[in-house]
Amino acid sequence: MQNKIRWLVFFGGFAVFVSGVELWHRHVQDRNSVYQCRILIDKDFSVDESNSDEETKSEPISLYVRTKYGVLPRKQSDPSKIFDAYSATIDYEEDCLKNGYLKLAVLVPNATEGNIQNIIARFSDAKVSFIVPHYVDNLSKIAEIIVSSGHEFFIQLPTQSSIPLDKKETVSPFLANASSDEVRDKLYYLMSSTKYAIGIANTCDSLVTKSGKDMEIIAKELSQRGMALLNIEDDSDVINEISERINLKTLRAKVFQDSDQLKEKDTIIVSSKQLDDVMEALPKGVKLVPVSFGKKNASL
């Protein structure tokens, strides 16, 4: 009887010991798992804009850096670096100076690979600018199609008035006088939505770019990252003052309204639906050029 009790005590103690070891092992595994996850999270949320050896080897002249926001334009000493790298180059400048030209940007609110290719096909003998919202599907592919065809493009600044109704619930607009962190975060996400954009295009009645506090942040970030601002506001006092002080490359354009008012050397923005009207009203011989025409490598 005593032997049986001893054996029961022995096996009971052994079972407790084994259970304890197993629990301790699981605890260590859980801690290691949490630690590994923390490392991954820290890496995902780090914003390291220094040159790593690996990045330098793979992209010796990279203009971009991987951050938590995506692939963000790298900070540059040259405020026109990205702009000069990806703005359109034209080989018909002599014809422009002889026969006249019109600077054109086409806003494509519902851009797809197909409709972008169709629009590009209409400009077989010209280069223009495109403005595309950041929330369209396959933006990176669309950007590649535009740039590889010799054109250039800007990302549209998302404001309350520019976001369509079917996107209101999923797209967060820039709000005037938001906190500095919020403005900067949204700007980073916007700039990192794809490569190759030479700047950001403002929208009509944008309260964000009328706010000195907001515009100060936007101008500094764009300038530091070699990008430009395409402004279509009539009231440009805030933008002009800050852009000049911060050395931000700023382009002016007006929204196309009436083909009868079309003038040579204008810089206009048209929606893709208005393109037929512009093409029909274009004076004979006048060439279409991108909005960057005459501004590449030029200090403002």
XYZ file of C-alpha atoms in Angstrom:
300
model
C 0.000 0.000 0.000
C 2.803 2.365 0.944
C 4.634 1.550 -2.295
C 1.502 2.327 -4.280
C 1.169 5.693 -2.531
C 4.832 6.466 -3.190
C 4.368 5.675 -6.879
C 1.269 7.866 -7.071
C 3.118 10.746 -5.397
C 6.076 10.232 -7.736
C 3.981 10.208 -10.909
C 1.891 13.119 -9.653
C 4.993 15.182 -8.960
C 6.470 14.231 -12.316
C 3.271 15.281 -14.095
C 3.318 18.653 -12.301
C 6.984 19.087 -13.245
C 6.309 18.302 -16.922
C 3.326 20.667 -16.978
C 5.444 23.408 -15.418
C 8.208 22.959 -17.983
C 5.655 23.070 -20.810
C 4.030 26.247 -19.461
C 7.437 27.902 -19.045
C 8.384 26.921 -22.615
C 5.138 28.368 -23.977
C 5.699 31.572 -22.026
C 9.181 31.958 -23.501
C 7.831 31.275 -27.000
C 5.065 33.836 -26.539
C 7.552 36.446 -25.333
C 9.836 35.724 -28.273
C 6.879 35.946 -30.648
C 5.800 39.277 -29.188
C 9.392 40.526 -29.375
C 9.689 39.497 -33.024
C 6.365 41.196 -33.826
C 7.559 44.318 -32.048
C 10.701 44.340 -34.168
C 8.610 44.044 -37.341
C 6.255 46.776 -36.189
C 9.169 49.041 -35.304
C 10.677 48.422 -38.731
C 7.372 49.050 -40.490
C 6.839 52.306 -38.638
C 10.370 53.610 -38.890
C 11.111 56.476 -41.257
C 14.753 56.049 -42.142
C 15.849 58.395 -44.889
C 19.537 57.599 -44.663
C 21.325 55.642 -47.372
C 21.645 51.977 -46.431
C 24.375 49.867 -48.040
C 21.780 47.537 -49.531
C 19.758 50.377 -51.017
C 22.848 52.108 -52.338
C 23.912 48.932 -54.150
C 20.491 48.279 -55.678
C 19.637 51.921 -56.482
C 22.817 53.999 -56.578
C 20.933 57.156 -57.539
C 17.601 56.405 -55.904
C 15.304 59.387 -55.478
C 13.048 57.457 -53.097
C 13.239 55.892 -49.653
C 11.046 53.191 -48.101
C 9.097 54.386 -45.053
C 5.998 53.390 -43.105
C 3.976 55.496 -45.526
C 5.298 53.734 -48.602
C 8.080 54.724 -50.992
C 8.526 58.408 -50.204
C 10.566 60.870 -52.293
C 13.905 61.261 -50.568
C 14.853 64.624 -49.086
C 17.132 66.460 -51.497
C 19.323 69.531 -51.370
C 17.970 70.423 -54.828
C 14.341 71.672 -54.571
C 13.696 70.578 -58.174
C 15.282 67.116 -58.177
C 12.168 64.992 -58.753
C 10.584 67.689 -60.926
C 13.583 67.826 -63.253
C 13.960 64.040 -63.313
C 10.412 63.206 -64.399
C 9.019 66.321 -66.092
C 8.384 65.776 -69.794
C 11.100 66.507 -72.323
C 9.918 67.751 -75.710
C 11.817 67.732 -78.982
C 9.601 70.223 -80.830
C 10.480 73.384 -78.923
C 11.515 75.155 -82.124
C 8.022 74.594 -83.582
C 6.484 75.901 -80.338
C 8.444 79.121 -80.475
C 7.612 79.557 -84.155
C 3.890 78.663 -84.219
C 2.848 79.112 -80.603
C 1.996 76.710 -77.816
C -0.561 75.963 -75.129
C 0.398 74.389 -71.798
C -2.079 71.646 -71.011
C -2.843 69.462 -67.995
C -5.582 66.843 -68.244
C -7.423 65.922 -65.049
C -8.622 62.316 -65.177
C -10.838 61.844 -62.087
C -11.695 58.197 -62.813
C -8.385 57.186 -64.331
C -7.901 53.611 -65.496
C -5.110 52.073 -67.518
C -7.458 51.932 -70.506
C -8.723 55.506 -70.554
C -5.238 56.879 -69.870
C -3.908 54.951 -72.876
C -6.787 56.251 -75.006
C -6.022 59.850 -74.036
C -2.307 59.374 -74.676
C -3.123 58.039 -78.148
C -4.656 61.426 -78.977
C -1.324 63.148 -78.263
C 0.831 61.187 -80.676
C 2.772 64.302 -81.676
C 2.698 66.183 -78.351
C 3.533 65.828 -74.657
C 1.194 67.046 -71.917
C 0.646 66.794 -68.164
C -1.804 64.518 -66.386
C -3.454 65.027 -63.002
C -4.597 61.836 -61.304
C -6.205 61.329 -57.859
C -4.202 59.085 -55.539
C -7.154 56.798 -54.764
C -7.684 55.340 -58.254
C -6.988 51.642 -58.751
C -3.582 50.620 -60.129
C -2.109 54.101 -59.681
C 1.468 52.817 -59.949
C 0.753 51.172 -63.295
C -1.025 54.301 -64.530
C 1.999 56.390 -63.504
C 4.314 54.066 -65.433
C 2.133 54.302 -68.544
C 2.130 58.114 -68.405
C 5.857 58.546 -67.805
C 6.983 55.788 -70.173
C 4.961 57.515 -72.913
C 6.974 60.702 -72.395
C 4.295 62.638 -70.524
C 4.335 63.853 -66.912
C 1.866 63.779 -64.075
C 0.807 65.358 -60.805
C -1.137 63.810 -57.933
C -4.320 65.701 -57.101
C -4.625 67.156 -53.607
C -7.700 65.467 -52.065
C -10.042 68.071 -50.603
C -13.669 67.850 -49.533
C -14.867 69.371 -52.801
C -12.682 67.218 -55.073
C -13.499 63.760 -53.691
C -16.483 62.134 -55.471
C -19.487 60.963 -53.459
C -18.727 57.269 -53.927
C -15.281 57.808 -52.356
C -16.311 59.998 -49.405
C -16.353 57.095 -46.940
C -12.951 55.710 -47.909
C -10.852 58.757 -48.849
C -9.766 61.184 -46.155
C -9.523 64.794 -47.398
C -7.036 67.425 -46.309
C -8.785 69.674 -43.808
C -7.810 73.296 -43.240
C -6.148 74.099 -39.913
C -5.785 70.458 -38.887
C -2.905 69.593 -36.571
C 0.590 69.793 -38.065
C 1.084 66.048 -37.572
C -2.140 65.261 -39.421
C -1.265 67.518 -42.354
C 2.220 66.029 -42.580
C 0.974 62.428 -42.310
C -1.600 62.911 -45.061
C 0.979 64.612 -47.246
C 3.438 61.734 -46.771
C 0.786 59.175 -47.699
C -0.129 61.265 -50.731
C 3.458 61.666 -51.950
C 4.217 57.969 -51.413
C 1.120 56.711 -53.258
C 3.276 56.174 -56.344
C 6.623 57.084 -57.871
C 7.222 59.494 -60.756
C 4.801 62.297 -59.806
C 6.588 65.626 -60.276
C 4.337 67.420 -57.840
C 0.917 67.929 -56.328
C -1.924 69.747 -58.083
C -4.116 72.022 -56.024
C -7.904 72.089 -56.424
C -10.365 74.949 -56.781
C -11.602 76.514 -53.542
C -9.036 74.621 -51.471
C -9.054 76.008 -47.946
C -5.893 74.046 -47.159
C -3.657 76.091 -49.443
C -5.264 79.313 -48.193
C -4.127 78.452 -44.664
C -0.678 79.856 -43.921
C -0.004 77.142 -41.330
C -0.967 74.283 -43.642
C 0.743 75.756 -46.683
C 3.969 76.252 -44.738
C 4.121 72.501 -44.041
C 3.167 71.501 -47.581
C 5.634 73.917 -49.198
C 8.558 72.818 -47.017
C 7.942 69.123 -47.636
C 7.524 69.499 -51.393
C 10.603 71.698 -51.676
C 12.754 69.390 -49.541
C 11.729 66.429 -51.678
C 12.287 68.072 -55.063
C 8.632 68.326 -56.073
C 6.456 71.180 -57.359
C 3.015 72.621 -56.650
C 0.587 73.143 -59.526
C -1.713 75.916 -58.344
C -5.109 76.710 -59.876
C -6.350 79.109 -57.207
C -7.214 82.683 -58.196
C -6.505 83.830 -54.656
C -2.817 82.916 -54.441
C -1.444 85.404 -51.912
C -0.619 82.772 -49.277
C 0.887 80.349 -51.795
C 2.956 83.033 -53.523
C 4.420 84.447 -50.305
C 5.335 81.077 -48.805
C 6.571 79.533 -52.071
C 8.935 82.429 -52.694
C 10.265 82.360 -49.153
C 10.760 78.586 -49.058
C 11.943 78.276 -52.679
C 9.157 75.939 -53.778
C 8.787 75.489 -57.514
C 5.219 76.651 -58.194
C 3.335 76.529 -61.498
C 0.157 78.487 -62.286
C -2.755 77.195 -64.310
C -6.376 78.143 -64.821
C -9.366 75.861 -65.130
C -10.669 75.634 -68.693
C -14.186 77.048 -68.984
C -14.782 78.434 -72.453
C -13.003 77.561 -75.685
C -13.600 81.125 -76.929
C -11.290 82.385 -74.162
C -8.471 80.062 -75.160
C -5.248 82.004 -75.700
C -1.841 81.033 -76.922
C 0.684 80.486 -74.109
C -2.099 79.897 -71.602
C -1.648 77.192 -68.994
C -4.940 75.387 -68.569
C -6.356 72.373 -66.771
C -9.149 70.464 -68.476
C -11.106 67.446 -67.360
C -10.870 64.477 -69.687
C -14.506 65.164 -70.702
C -13.543 68.648 -71.975
C -10.682 67.441 -74.119
C -12.689 67.432 -77.362
C -13.608 71.105 -76.894
C -9.981 72.099 -76.383
C -8.702 70.090 -79.340
C -11.323 71.642 -81.635
C -10.584 75.182 -80.421
C -6.804 74.831 -80.646
C -5.524 77.281 -83.293
C -3.866 75.675 -86.283
C -0.167 75.097 -85.762
C -0.262 75.782 -82.023
C 1.460 72.962 -80.173
C 0.410 71.365 -76.911
C 3.105 71.214 -74.244
C 3.206 70.104 -70.588
C 2.825 72.630 -67.786
C 6.527 72.204 -66.981
C 7.479 73.714 -70.344
C 10.108 76.405 -69.813
C 10.401 75.636 -66.090
C 12.680 72.613 -66.167
C 16.060 73.429 -64.583
C 14.842 77.005 -64.147
C 14.872 78.747 -60.792
C 11.696 80.606 -59.892
